[in-house]
Amino acid sequence: MKLTGNTILITGGGSGIGLAFAERFIKAGNQVIVCGRRENVLQQAGEKVPNLITRVCDLEIESERVALFDWVTANYPDVNVLVNNAGIQLRYNVLKANVRDNWSYFSKEITTNLEAACHLSMLFAPYFAAKEYAAIMNVTSGLAFTPFAIAPIYSATKAALHSFTISLRHQLSETAVEVIEVAPPAVNTDLGGAGLHTQGEPLEAFADGIFNDLSEGKQEIGYGTSKARLRMSRDEIDLYAEKMYQSTKNLIE
Ligand SMILES: NC(=O)c1ccc[n+]([C@@H]2O[C@H](COP(=O)([O-])OP(=O)(O)OC[C@H]3O[C@@H](n4cnc5c(N)ncnc54)[C@H](OP(=O)(O)O)[C@@H]3O)[C@@H](O)[C@H]2O)c1
């Protein structure tokens, strides 16, 4: 990826992985806009990272996604990189989920992790296709490849986003839009709530590793355990997923 001179929109860039990417992109000489639902989190991000541009937006809502596209392209017409990073994670026992009266609680994961990323990609792709250089980066997960059975819809959204990213790369292959997938392993952020990912990779080392691979032009990027999971055979995937389930199923009992 061209790592300097871009104007970059990072969804969910007020915290965690998105903010770590924003800091590195700004340091490398890019203009960066981040969005998220919580104004206070965006404000703190702006105080931590000079020159960060912030925008409140709830990507669960279709009209807010269109409004974000309109606002970014009107105010920052040089925008040429979209990072679909916003995501949520839910863990539950399907036998106790009680979805009859509560489906919207569960479907939020599909809307945020998958629908919003597809919608924004398809809003920005024609705009980017007219640029000299552009990129769409989708943040999936190692769990796109080895499903985490206690987060079943989460894992499914990431597998679907991985598939969408491949199709997008094919369709944009004759344009100057590079399509990149970053598939993190567990990383120590507040994803799913504080304290759920403390066993994950340290955030700063993870972000440095991803930037190193971006600078080498890689388009499908893992880190730590997800590097191997990206390329596992079906038998290896089954074994890995079984092991993960056996060691975590107590968390949803
Ligand atoms: N941490 C991990 O172990 C791990 C592993 C693999 C993949 N990932 C992926 O990495 C990405 C970033 O996650 P993270 O670990 O950095 O967690 P995080 O700190 O919780 O970041 C998620 C960001 O998404 C934003 N967001 C969530 N729902 C949104 C919505 N409806 N509209 C706008 N923004 C929304 C959140 O801000 P608001 O709450 O203020 O909206 C937050 O800034 C996610 O896609 C996640 O699935 C993480």
mmCIF file with all atom_site columns, C-alpha atoms in Angstrom, residues 53-152:
data_model
loop_
_atom_site.group_PDB
_atom_site.id
_atom_site.type_symbol
_atom_site.label_atom_id
_atom_site.label_alt_id
_atom_site.label_comp_id
_atom_site.label_asym_id
_atom_site.label_entity_id
_atom_site.label_seq_id
_atom_site.pdbx_PDB_ins_code
_atom_site.Cartn_x
_atom_site.Cartn_y
_atom_site.Cartn_z
_atom_site.occupancy
_atom_site.B_iso_or_equiv
_atom_site.pdbx_formal_charge
_atom_site.auth_seq_id
_atom_site.auth_comp_id
_atom_site.auth_asym_id
_atom_site.auth_atom_id
_atom_site.pdbx_PDB_model_num
ATOM 1   C CA . ILE A 1 53  ? -10.364 14.629  12.271  1.00 0.00 ? 53  ILE A CA 1
ATOM 2   C CA . THR A 1 54  ? -13.373 13.072  14.024  1.00 0.00 ? 54  THR A CA 1
ATOM 3   C CA . ARG A 1 55  ? -17.014 12.518  13.094  1.00 0.00 ? 55  ARG A CA 1
ATOM 4   C CA . VAL A 1 56  ? -19.858 11.004  15.105  1.00 0.00 ? 56  VAL A CA 1
ATOM 5   C CA . CYS A 1 57  ? -21.693 8.369   13.071  1.00 0.00 ? 57  CYS A CA 1
ATOM 6   C CA . ASP A 1 58  ? -23.665 5.204   13.805  1.00 0.00 ? 58  ASP A CA 1
ATOM 7   C CA . LEU A 1 59  ? -22.876 2.765   11.004  1.00 0.00 ? 59  LEU A CA 1
ATOM 8   C CA . GLU A 1 60  ? -25.759 0.544   11.998  1.00 0.00 ? 60  GLU A CA 1
ATOM 9   C CA . ILE A 1 61  ? -28.059 3.076   10.344  1.00 0.00 ? 61  ILE A CA 1
ATOM 10  C CA . GLU A 1 62  ? -28.145 3.062   6.537   1.00 0.00 ? 62  GLU A CA 1
ATOM 11  C CA . SER A 1 63  ? -28.879 6.794   6.205   1.00 0.00 ? 63  SER A CA 1
ATOM 12  C CA . GLU A 1 64  ? -25.917 7.616   8.493   1.00 0.00 ? 64  GLU A CA 1
ATOM 13  C CA . ARG A 1 65  ? -23.608 5.621   6.220   1.00 0.00 ? 65  ARG A CA 1
ATOM 14  C CA . VAL A 1 66  ? -24.789 7.593   3.186   1.00 0.00 ? 66  VAL A CA 1
ATOM 15  C CA . ALA A 1 67  ? -24.506 10.849  5.162   1.00 0.00 ? 67  ALA A CA 1
ATOM 16  C CA . LEU A 1 68  ? -20.933 9.917   6.160   1.00 0.00 ? 68  LEU A CA 1
ATOM 17  C CA . PHE A 1 69  ? -20.004 9.320   2.505   1.00 0.00 ? 69  PHE A CA 1
ATOM 18  C CA . ASP A 1 70  ? -21.601 12.645  1.486   1.00 0.00 ? 70  ASP A CA 1
ATOM 19  C CA . TRP A 1 71  ? -19.896 14.557  4.322   1.00 0.00 ? 71  TRP A CA 1
ATOM 20  C CA . VAL A 1 72  ? -16.441 13.062  3.757   1.00 0.00 ? 72  VAL A CA 1
ATOM 21  C CA . THR A 1 73  ? -16.463 13.509  -0.020  1.00 0.00 ? 73  THR A CA 1
ATOM 22  C CA . ALA A 1 74  ? -17.828 17.093  0.263   1.00 0.00 ? 74  ALA A CA 1
ATOM 23  C CA . ASN A 1 75  ? -15.352 18.210  2.952   1.00 0.00 ? 75  ASN A CA 1
ATOM 24  C CA . TYR A 1 76  ? -12.347 16.057  2.064   1.00 0.00 ? 76  TYR A CA 1
ATOM 25  C CA . PRO A 1 77  ? -12.698 15.441  -1.693  1.00 0.00 ? 77  PRO A CA 1
ATOM 26  C CA . ASP A 1 78  ? -9.143  14.029  -1.788  1.00 0.00 ? 78  ASP A CA 1
ATOM 27  C CA . VAL A 1 79  ? -10.286 11.041  0.291   1.00 0.00 ? 79  VAL A CA 1
ATOM 28  C CA . ASN A 1 80  ? -8.769  7.972   -1.361  1.00 0.00 ? 80  ASN A CA 1
ATOM 29  C CA . VAL A 1 81  ? -8.579  5.312   1.366   1.00 0.00 ? 81  VAL A CA 1
ATOM 30  C CA . LEU A 1 82  ? -11.399 3.647   3.299   1.00 0.00 ? 82  LEU A CA 1
ATOM 31  C CA . VAL A 1 83  ? -10.601 1.407   6.265   1.00 0.00 ? 83  VAL A CA 1
ATOM 32  C CA . ASN A 1 84  ? -13.636 -0.643  7.299   1.00 0.00 ? 84  ASN A CA 1
ATOM 33  C CA . ASN A 1 85  ? -12.563 -1.298  10.865  1.00 0.00 ? 85  ASN A CA 1
ATOM 34  C CA . ALA A 1 86  ? -15.650 -0.714  13.068  1.00 0.00 ? 86  ALA A CA 1
ATOM 35  C CA . GLY A 1 87  ? -16.881 -3.913  14.643  1.00 0.00 ? 87  GLY A CA 1
ATOM 36  C CA . ILE A 1 88  ? -18.603 -5.431  17.644  1.00 0.00 ? 88  ILE A CA 1
ATOM 37  C CA . GLN A 1 89  ? -18.428 -8.886  19.175  1.00 0.00 ? 89  GLN A CA 1
ATOM 38  C CA . LEU A 1 90  ? -21.059 -10.824 21.111  1.00 0.00 ? 90  LEU A CA 1
ATOM 39  C CA . ARG A 1 91  ? -20.565 -14.159 22.869  1.00 0.00 ? 91  ARG A CA 1
ATOM 40  C CA . TYR A 1 92  ? -23.552 -16.296 23.804  1.00 0.00 ? 92  TYR A CA 1
ATOM 41  C CA . ASN A 1 93  ? -25.079 -19.719 24.094  1.00 0.00 ? 93  ASN A CA 1
ATOM 42  C CA . VAL A 1 94  ? -27.543 -20.184 21.228  1.00 0.00 ? 94  VAL A CA 1
ATOM 43  C CA . LEU A 1 95  ? -29.791 -22.238 23.514  1.00 0.00 ? 95  LEU A CA 1
ATOM 44  C CA . LYS A 1 96  ? -30.167 -19.307 25.902  1.00 0.00 ? 96  LYS A CA 1
ATOM 45  C CA . ALA A 1 97  ? -30.177 -16.403 23.447  1.00 0.00 ? 97  ALA A CA 1
ATOM 46  C CA . ASN A 1 98  ? -33.959 -15.863 23.454  1.00 0.00 ? 98  ASN A CA 1
ATOM 47  C CA . VAL A 1 99  ? -34.073 -14.276 20.005  1.00 0.00 ? 99  VAL A CA 1
ATOM 48  C CA . ARG A 1 100 ? -37.862 -14.291 19.682  1.00 0.00 ? 100 ARG A CA 1
ATOM 49  C CA . ASP A 1 101 ? -38.166 -10.874 21.327  1.00 0.00 ? 101 ASP A CA 1
ATOM 50  C CA . ASN A 1 102 ? -34.584 -9.755  21.040  1.00 0.00 ? 102 ASN A CA 1
ATOM 51  C CA . TRP A 1 103 ? -33.317 -10.358 17.491  1.00 0.00 ? 103 TRP A CA 1
ATOM 52  C CA . SER A 1 104 ? -32.221 -6.768  16.954  1.00 0.00 ? 104 SER A CA 1
ATOM 53  C CA . TYR A 1 105 ? -29.634 -7.189  19.740  1.00 0.00 ? 105 TYR A CA 1
ATOM 54  C CA . PHE A 1 106 ? -28.035 -10.039 17.752  1.00 0.00 ? 106 PHE A CA 1
ATOM 55  C CA . SER A 1 107 ? -28.548 -8.683  14.229  1.00 0.00 ? 107 SER A CA 1
ATOM 56  C CA . LYS A 1 108 ? -26.570 -5.543  15.166  1.00 0.00 ? 108 LYS A CA 1
ATOM 57  C CA . GLU A 1 109 ? -23.440 -7.633  14.723  1.00 0.00 ? 109 GLU A CA 1
ATOM 58  C CA . ILE A 1 110 ? -24.383 -8.442  11.115  1.00 0.00 ? 110 ILE A CA 1
ATOM 59  C CA . THR A 1 111 ? -25.242 -4.811  10.349  1.00 0.00 ? 111 THR A CA 1
ATOM 60  C CA . THR A 1 112 ? -22.121 -3.321  11.902  1.00 0.00 ? 112 THR A CA 1
ATOM 61  C CA . ASN A 1 113 ? -19.501 -5.897  10.937  1.00 0.00 ? 113 ASN A CA 1
ATOM 62  C CA . LEU A 1 114 ? -20.745 -6.904  7.505   1.00 0.00 ? 114 LEU A CA 1
ATOM 63  C CA . GLU A 1 115 ? -23.522 -4.752  6.037   1.00 0.00 ? 115 GLU A CA 1
ATOM 64  C CA . ALA A 1 116 ? -21.838 -1.431  6.878   1.00 0.00 ? 116 ALA A CA 1
ATOM 65  C CA . ALA A 1 117 ? -18.491 -2.541  5.443   1.00 0.00 ? 117 ALA A CA 1
ATOM 66  C CA . CYS A 1 118 ? -20.112 -3.756  2.197   1.00 0.00 ? 118 CYS A CA 1
ATOM 67  C CA . HIS A 1 119 ? -22.271 -0.632  1.897   1.00 0.00 ? 119 HIS A CA 1
ATOM 68  C CA . LEU A 1 120 ? -19.370 1.783   2.488   1.00 0.00 ? 120 LEU A CA 1
ATOM 69  C CA . SER A 1 121 ? -17.120 -0.172  0.090   1.00 0.00 ? 121 SER A CA 1
ATOM 70  C CA . MET A 1 122 ? -19.773 0.096   -2.617  1.00 0.00 ? 122 MET A CA 1
ATOM 71  C CA . LEU A 1 123 ? -20.377 3.793   -1.918  1.00 0.00 ? 123 LEU A CA 1
ATOM 72  C CA . PHE A 1 124 ? -16.677 4.634   -2.118  1.00 0.00 ? 124 PHE A CA 1
ATOM 73  C CA . ALA A 1 125 ? -15.551 2.236   -4.890  1.00 0.00 ? 125 ALA A CA 1
ATOM 74  C CA . PRO A 1 126 ? -16.875 4.301   -7.855  1.00 0.00 ? 126 PRO A CA 1
ATOM 75  C CA . TYR A 1 127 ? -15.548 7.514   -6.243  1.00 0.00 ? 127 TYR A CA 1
ATOM 76  C CA . PHE A 1 128 ? -12.133 5.907   -5.719  1.00 0.00 ? 128 PHE A CA 1
ATOM 77  C CA . ALA A 1 129 ? -12.038 4.368   -9.216  1.00 0.00 ? 129 ALA A CA 1
ATOM 78  C CA . ALA A 1 130 ? -11.514 7.867   -10.668 1.00 0.00 ? 130 ALA A CA 1
ATOM 79  C CA . LYS A 1 131 ? -8.413  8.454   -8.496  1.00 0.00 ? 131 LYS A CA 1
ATOM 80  C CA . GLU A 1 132 ? -4.781  7.906   -9.420  1.00 0.00 ? 132 GLU A CA 1
ATOM 81  C CA . TYR A 1 133 ? -4.350  5.707   -6.336  1.00 0.00 ? 133 TYR A CA 1
ATOM 82  C CA . ALA A 1 134 ? -6.888  4.465   -3.792  1.00 0.00 ? 134 ALA A CA 1
ATOM 83  C CA . ALA A 1 135 ? -7.376  1.613   -1.357  1.00 0.00 ? 135 ALA A CA 1
ATOM 84  C CA . ILE A 1 136 ? -10.109 -0.144  0.559   1.00 0.00 ? 136 ILE A CA 1
ATOM 85  C CA . MET A 1 137 ? -8.899  -2.024  3.624   1.00 0.00 ? 137 MET A CA 1
ATOM 86  C CA . ASN A 1 138 ? -11.260 -4.422  5.378   1.00 0.00 ? 138 ASN A CA 1
ATOM 87  C CA . VAL A 1 139 ? -10.477 -5.545  8.915   1.00 0.00 ? 139 VAL A CA 1
ATOM 88  C CA . THR A 1 140 ? -11.711 -9.112  9.207   1.00 0.00 ? 140 THR A CA 1
ATOM 89  C CA . SER A 1 141 ? -10.310 -11.559 11.777  1.00 0.00 ? 141 SER A CA 1
ATOM 90  C CA . GLY A 1 142 ? -8.440  -14.824 12.206  1.00 0.00 ? 142 GLY A CA 1
ATOM 91  C CA . LEU A 1 143 ? -11.935 -15.994 13.198  1.00 0.00 ? 143 LEU A CA 1
ATOM 92  C CA . ALA A 1 144 ? -13.000 -15.558 9.550   1.00 0.00 ? 144 ALA A CA 1
ATOM 93  C CA . PHE A 1 145 ? -10.955 -18.731 8.972   1.00 0.00 ? 145 PHE A CA 1
ATOM 94  C CA . THR A 1 146 ? -11.234 -20.631 12.279  1.00 0.00 ? 146 THR A CA 1
ATOM 95  C CA . PRO A 1 147 ? -14.706 -19.934 13.717  1.00 0.00 ? 147 PRO A CA 1
ATOM 96  C CA . PHE A 1 148 ? -14.949 -19.094 17.420  1.00 0.00 ? 148 PHE A CA 1
ATOM 97  C CA . ALA A 1 149 ? -18.011 -21.120 18.338  1.00 0.00 ? 149 ALA A CA 1
ATOM 98  C CA . ILE A 1 150 ? -18.951 -18.968 21.347  1.00 0.00 ? 150 ILE A CA 1
ATOM 99  C CA . ALA A 1 151 ? -19.135 -15.929 19.021  1.00 0.00 ? 151 ALA A CA 1
ATOM 100 C CA . PRO A 1 152 ? -21.018 -17.604 16.166  1.00 0.00 ? 152 PRO A CA 1
#
